Short mmCIF file of C-alpha atoms in Angstrom, two decimals:
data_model
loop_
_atom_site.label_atom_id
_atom_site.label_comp_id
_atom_site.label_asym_id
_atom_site.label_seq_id
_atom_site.Cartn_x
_atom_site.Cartn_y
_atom_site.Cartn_z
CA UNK A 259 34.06 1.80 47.90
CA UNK A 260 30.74 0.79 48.61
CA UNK A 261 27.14 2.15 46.45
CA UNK A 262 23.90 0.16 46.76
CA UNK A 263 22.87 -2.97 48.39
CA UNK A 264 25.03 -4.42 50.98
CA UNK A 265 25.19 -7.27 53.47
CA UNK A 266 27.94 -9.65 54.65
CA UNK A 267 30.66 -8.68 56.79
CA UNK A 268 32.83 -6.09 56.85
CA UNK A 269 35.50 -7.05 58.61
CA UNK A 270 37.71 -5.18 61.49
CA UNK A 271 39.81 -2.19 61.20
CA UNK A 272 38.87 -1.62 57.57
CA UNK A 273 37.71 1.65 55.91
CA UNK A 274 34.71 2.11 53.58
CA UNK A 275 33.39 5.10 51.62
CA UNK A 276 29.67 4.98 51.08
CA UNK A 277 29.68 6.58 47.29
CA UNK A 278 25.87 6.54 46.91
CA UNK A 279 22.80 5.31 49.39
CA UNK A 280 23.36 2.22 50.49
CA UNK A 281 20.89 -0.38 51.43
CA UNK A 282 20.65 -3.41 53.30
CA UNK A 283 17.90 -5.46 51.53
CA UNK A 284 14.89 -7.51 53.69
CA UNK A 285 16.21 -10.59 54.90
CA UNK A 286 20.03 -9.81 54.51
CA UNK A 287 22.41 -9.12 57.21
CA UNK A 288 25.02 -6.38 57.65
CA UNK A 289 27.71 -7.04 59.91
CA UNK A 290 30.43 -4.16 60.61
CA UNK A 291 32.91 -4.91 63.17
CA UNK A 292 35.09 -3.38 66.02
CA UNK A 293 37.40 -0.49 64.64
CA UNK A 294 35.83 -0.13 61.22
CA UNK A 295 35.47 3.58 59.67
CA UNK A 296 32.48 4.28 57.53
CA UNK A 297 32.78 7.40 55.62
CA UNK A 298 29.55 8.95 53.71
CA UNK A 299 29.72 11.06 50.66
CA UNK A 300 27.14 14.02 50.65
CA UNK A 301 23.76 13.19 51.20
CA UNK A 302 24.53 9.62 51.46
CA UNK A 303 22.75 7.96 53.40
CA UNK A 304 22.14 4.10 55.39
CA UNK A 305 18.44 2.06 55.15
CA UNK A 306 18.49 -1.03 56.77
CA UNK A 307 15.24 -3.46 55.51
CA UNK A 308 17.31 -6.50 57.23
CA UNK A 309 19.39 -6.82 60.04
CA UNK A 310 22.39 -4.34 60.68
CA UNK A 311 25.01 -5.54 63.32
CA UNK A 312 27.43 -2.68 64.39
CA UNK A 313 30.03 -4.89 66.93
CA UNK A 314 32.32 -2.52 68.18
CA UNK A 315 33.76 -2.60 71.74
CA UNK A 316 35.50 -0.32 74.29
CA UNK A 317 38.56 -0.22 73.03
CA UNK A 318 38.03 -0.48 69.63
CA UNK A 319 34.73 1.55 68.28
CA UNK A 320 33.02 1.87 64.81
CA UNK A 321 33.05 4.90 63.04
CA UNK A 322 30.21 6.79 61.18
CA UNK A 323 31.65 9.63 59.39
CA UNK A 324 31.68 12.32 56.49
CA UNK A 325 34.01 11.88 53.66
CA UNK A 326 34.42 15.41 53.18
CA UNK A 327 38.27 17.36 53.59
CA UNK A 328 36.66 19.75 56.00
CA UNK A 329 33.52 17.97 58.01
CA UNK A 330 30.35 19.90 58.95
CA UNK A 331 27.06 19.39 60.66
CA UNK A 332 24.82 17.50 58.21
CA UNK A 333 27.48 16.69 55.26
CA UNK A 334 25.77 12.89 55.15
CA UNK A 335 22.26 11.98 55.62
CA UNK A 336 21.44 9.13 58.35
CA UNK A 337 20.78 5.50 59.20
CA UNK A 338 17.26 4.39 58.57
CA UNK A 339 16.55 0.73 60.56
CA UNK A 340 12.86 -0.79 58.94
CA UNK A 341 14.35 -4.65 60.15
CA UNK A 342 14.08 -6.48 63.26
CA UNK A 343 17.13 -7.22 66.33
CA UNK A 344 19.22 -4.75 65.18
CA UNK A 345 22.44 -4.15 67.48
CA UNK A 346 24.38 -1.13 67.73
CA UNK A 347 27.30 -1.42 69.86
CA UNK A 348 29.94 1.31 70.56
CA UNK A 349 29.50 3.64 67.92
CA UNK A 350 30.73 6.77 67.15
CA UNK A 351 28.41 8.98 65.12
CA UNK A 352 29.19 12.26 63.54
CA UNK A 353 28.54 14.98 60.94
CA UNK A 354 24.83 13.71 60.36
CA UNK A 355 21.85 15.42 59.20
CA UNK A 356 19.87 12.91 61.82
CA UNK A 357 20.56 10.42 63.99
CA UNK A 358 18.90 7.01 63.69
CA UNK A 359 15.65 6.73 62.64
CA UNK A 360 13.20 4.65 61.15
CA UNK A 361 10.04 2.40 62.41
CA UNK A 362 9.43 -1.75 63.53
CA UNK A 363 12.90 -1.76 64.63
CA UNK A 364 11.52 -4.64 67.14
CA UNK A 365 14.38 -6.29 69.49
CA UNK A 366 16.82 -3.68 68.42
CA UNK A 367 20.10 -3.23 71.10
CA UNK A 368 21.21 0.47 71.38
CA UNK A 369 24.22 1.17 73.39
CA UNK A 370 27.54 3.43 74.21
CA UNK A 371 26.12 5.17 70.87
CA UNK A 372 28.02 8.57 70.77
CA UNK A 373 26.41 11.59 68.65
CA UNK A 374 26.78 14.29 71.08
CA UNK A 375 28.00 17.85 69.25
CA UNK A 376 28.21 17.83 65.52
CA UNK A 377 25.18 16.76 63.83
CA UNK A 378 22.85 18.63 62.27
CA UNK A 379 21.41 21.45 64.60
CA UNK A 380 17.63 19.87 63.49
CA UNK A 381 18.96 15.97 64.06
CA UNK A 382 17.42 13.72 66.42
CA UNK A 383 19.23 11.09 68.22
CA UNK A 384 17.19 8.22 68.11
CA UNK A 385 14.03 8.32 66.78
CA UNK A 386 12.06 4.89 66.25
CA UNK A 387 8.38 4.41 65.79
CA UNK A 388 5.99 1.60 66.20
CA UNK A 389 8.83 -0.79 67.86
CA UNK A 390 9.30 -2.55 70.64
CA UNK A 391 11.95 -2.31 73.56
CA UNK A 392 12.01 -4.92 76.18
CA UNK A 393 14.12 -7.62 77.07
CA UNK A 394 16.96 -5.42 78.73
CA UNK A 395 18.58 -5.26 82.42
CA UNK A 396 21.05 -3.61 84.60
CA UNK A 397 22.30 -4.67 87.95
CA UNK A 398 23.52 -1.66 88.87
CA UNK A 399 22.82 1.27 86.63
CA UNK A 400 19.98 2.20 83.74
CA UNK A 401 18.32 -0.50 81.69
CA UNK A 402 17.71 2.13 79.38
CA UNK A 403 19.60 5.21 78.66
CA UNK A 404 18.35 8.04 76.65
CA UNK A 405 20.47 11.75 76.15
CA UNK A 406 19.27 14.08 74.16
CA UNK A 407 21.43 17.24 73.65
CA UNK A 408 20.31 19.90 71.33
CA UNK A 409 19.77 23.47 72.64
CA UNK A 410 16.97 23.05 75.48
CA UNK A 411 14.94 21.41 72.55
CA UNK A 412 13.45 17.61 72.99
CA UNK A 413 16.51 15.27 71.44
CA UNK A 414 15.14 11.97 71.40
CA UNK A 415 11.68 11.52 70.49
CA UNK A 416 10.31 7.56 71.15
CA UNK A 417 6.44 7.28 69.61
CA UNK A 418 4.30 4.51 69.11
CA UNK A 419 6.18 2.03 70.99
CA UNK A 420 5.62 -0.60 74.58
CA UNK A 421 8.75 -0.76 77.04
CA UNK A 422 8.26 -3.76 79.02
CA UNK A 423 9.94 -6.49 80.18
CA UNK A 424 13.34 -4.44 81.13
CA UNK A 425 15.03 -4.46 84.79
CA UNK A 426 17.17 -1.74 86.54
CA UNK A 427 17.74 0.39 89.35
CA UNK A 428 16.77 2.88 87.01
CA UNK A 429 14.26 1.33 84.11
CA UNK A 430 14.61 4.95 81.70
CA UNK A 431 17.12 7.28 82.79
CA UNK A 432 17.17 10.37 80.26
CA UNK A 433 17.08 14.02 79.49
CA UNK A 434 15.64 15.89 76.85
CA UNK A 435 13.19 12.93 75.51
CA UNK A 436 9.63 12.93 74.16
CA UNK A 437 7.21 9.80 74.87
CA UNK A 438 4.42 9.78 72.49
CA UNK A 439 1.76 7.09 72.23
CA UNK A 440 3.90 4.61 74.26
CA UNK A 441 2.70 1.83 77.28
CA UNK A 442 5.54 1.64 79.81
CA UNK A 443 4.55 -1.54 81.73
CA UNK A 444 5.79 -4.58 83.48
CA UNK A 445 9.17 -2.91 83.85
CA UNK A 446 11.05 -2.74 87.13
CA UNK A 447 13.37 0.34 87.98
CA UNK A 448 12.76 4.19 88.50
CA UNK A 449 11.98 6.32 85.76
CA UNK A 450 15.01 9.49 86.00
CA UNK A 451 14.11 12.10 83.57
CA UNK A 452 15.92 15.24 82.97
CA UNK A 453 16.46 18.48 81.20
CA UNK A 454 12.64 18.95 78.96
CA UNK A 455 11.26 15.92 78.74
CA UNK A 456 7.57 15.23 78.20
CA UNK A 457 4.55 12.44 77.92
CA UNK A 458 2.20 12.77 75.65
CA UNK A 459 -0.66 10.22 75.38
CA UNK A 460 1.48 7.66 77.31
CA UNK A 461 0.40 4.88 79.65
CA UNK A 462 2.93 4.62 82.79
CA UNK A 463 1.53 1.38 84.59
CA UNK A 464 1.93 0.32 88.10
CA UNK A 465 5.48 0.16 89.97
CA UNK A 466 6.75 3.07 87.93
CA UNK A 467 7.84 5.99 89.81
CA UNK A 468 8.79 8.86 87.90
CA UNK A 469 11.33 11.34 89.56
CA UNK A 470 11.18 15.05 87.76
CA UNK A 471 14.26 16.55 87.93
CA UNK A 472 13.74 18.87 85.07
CA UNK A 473 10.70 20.40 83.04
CA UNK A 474 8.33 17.48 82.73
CA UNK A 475 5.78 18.03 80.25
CA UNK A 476 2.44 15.46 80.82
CA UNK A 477 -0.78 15.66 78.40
CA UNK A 478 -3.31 13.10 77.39
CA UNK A 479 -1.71 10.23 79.74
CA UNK A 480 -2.36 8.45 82.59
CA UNK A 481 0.71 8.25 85.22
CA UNK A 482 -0.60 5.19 87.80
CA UNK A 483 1.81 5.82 91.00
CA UNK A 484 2.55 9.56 90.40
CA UNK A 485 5.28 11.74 89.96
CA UNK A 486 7.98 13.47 92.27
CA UNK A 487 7.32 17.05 91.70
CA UNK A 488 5.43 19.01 89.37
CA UNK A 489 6.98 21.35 87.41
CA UNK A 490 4.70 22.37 84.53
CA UNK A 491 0.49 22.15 84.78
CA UNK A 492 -0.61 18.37 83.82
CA UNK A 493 -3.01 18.40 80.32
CA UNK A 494 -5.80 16.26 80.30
CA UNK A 495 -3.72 13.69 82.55
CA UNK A 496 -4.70 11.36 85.20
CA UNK A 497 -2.26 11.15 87.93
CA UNK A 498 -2.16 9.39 91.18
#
């Protein structure tokens, strides 16, 4: 049983139940690896000020769970990541009120993060403000991946933040995401966006093609080597 601050390692296989919020203090480091199961008692809840390490692997994935008998949508609260190079590997995330959010999550790794069908019908999946993602690549698939699945509604808002630095044959592939306030630049790949997605006072520099093959919603941004079809009227965009 766990309550409180945390760090250290918590080692595979093992089970924890999260009795009250738990916290990862500034500076400290929480590592949880492959095959560990992490149940949350109501409204319990995960803020990371440090550095939260979640290792699991194909075979053998972490678990983020309620502690209730009979799990619902929304039994626990969420993760909250305020810390630097976070990485979240393989992780399998139900019964949430949200998904992760938080803000200066700089150098944070997301991937094979699975919170698709029972959180909270309001949750979003990952929703990080004023950070930075760069630094990734793909040889042969999506330097980054975004999937948002809630209804027809936006499921992954990203605001305040600069992509750059990432390589793939596709640089964002993604439906159902919102870019706010964000500078896409110096990337190399294909931007793929599906389902109703939108920009929204976003910067899409040079060598960024975006192919629309959903409802694209563009306002207040500036999209430098245009976009594959239009779908909905642009807003006080510059396109070209």
């Amino acid at each position: 049983d766990v309550c409180g601050n945390v760090s250290g390692v918590w080692p595979s296989g093992s089970v924890y139940h999260v009795l009250c919020n738990i916290t990862v203090p500034q500076g400290d480091t929480l590592t949880i690896e492959d095959g560990v199961t992490v149940k949350f008692v109501a409204g319990t809840g995960l803020v990371c000020n440090g550095t939260l390490n979640v290792l699991g692997n194909d075979s053998s994935k972490v678990l983020f769970t309620s502690k209730e008998p009979t799990p619902l949508p929304g039994d626990w609260g969420n993760v909250e990541l305020y810390g630097f190079m976070n990485n979240i590997h393989h992780l399998n995330y139900e019964y949430a009120t949200d998904g992760f959010t938080g803000s200066n999550a700089i150098g944070s790794t997301f991937d094979n993060v699975y919170m698709v069908g029972n959180l909270s019908l309001t949750a979003n999946g990952i929703y990080l403000s004023n950070s930075k993602i760069y630094g990734n690549s793909c040889n042969n698939g999506s330097a980054l991946s975004f999937h948002g699945s809630q209804g027809g509604n936006f499921g992954i808002p990203i605001k305040n933040c600069v992509i750059y630095d990432n390589v793939g044959s596709n640089l964002i592939n993604g439906n159902d995401i919102v870019l706010v306030n964000c500078s896409i630049i110096n990337n190399d790949g294909l931007l793929e966006l599906y389902g109703n997605s939108a920009l929204i006072n976003t910067i899409v520099g040079s060598g960024h093609t975006i192919d629309d093959n959903g409802i694209l919603n563009v306002s207040y941004s500036l999209i430098q080597d245009g976009i594959s079809s239009i779908d909905y009227p642009y807003e006080n965009a510059l396109v070209w």
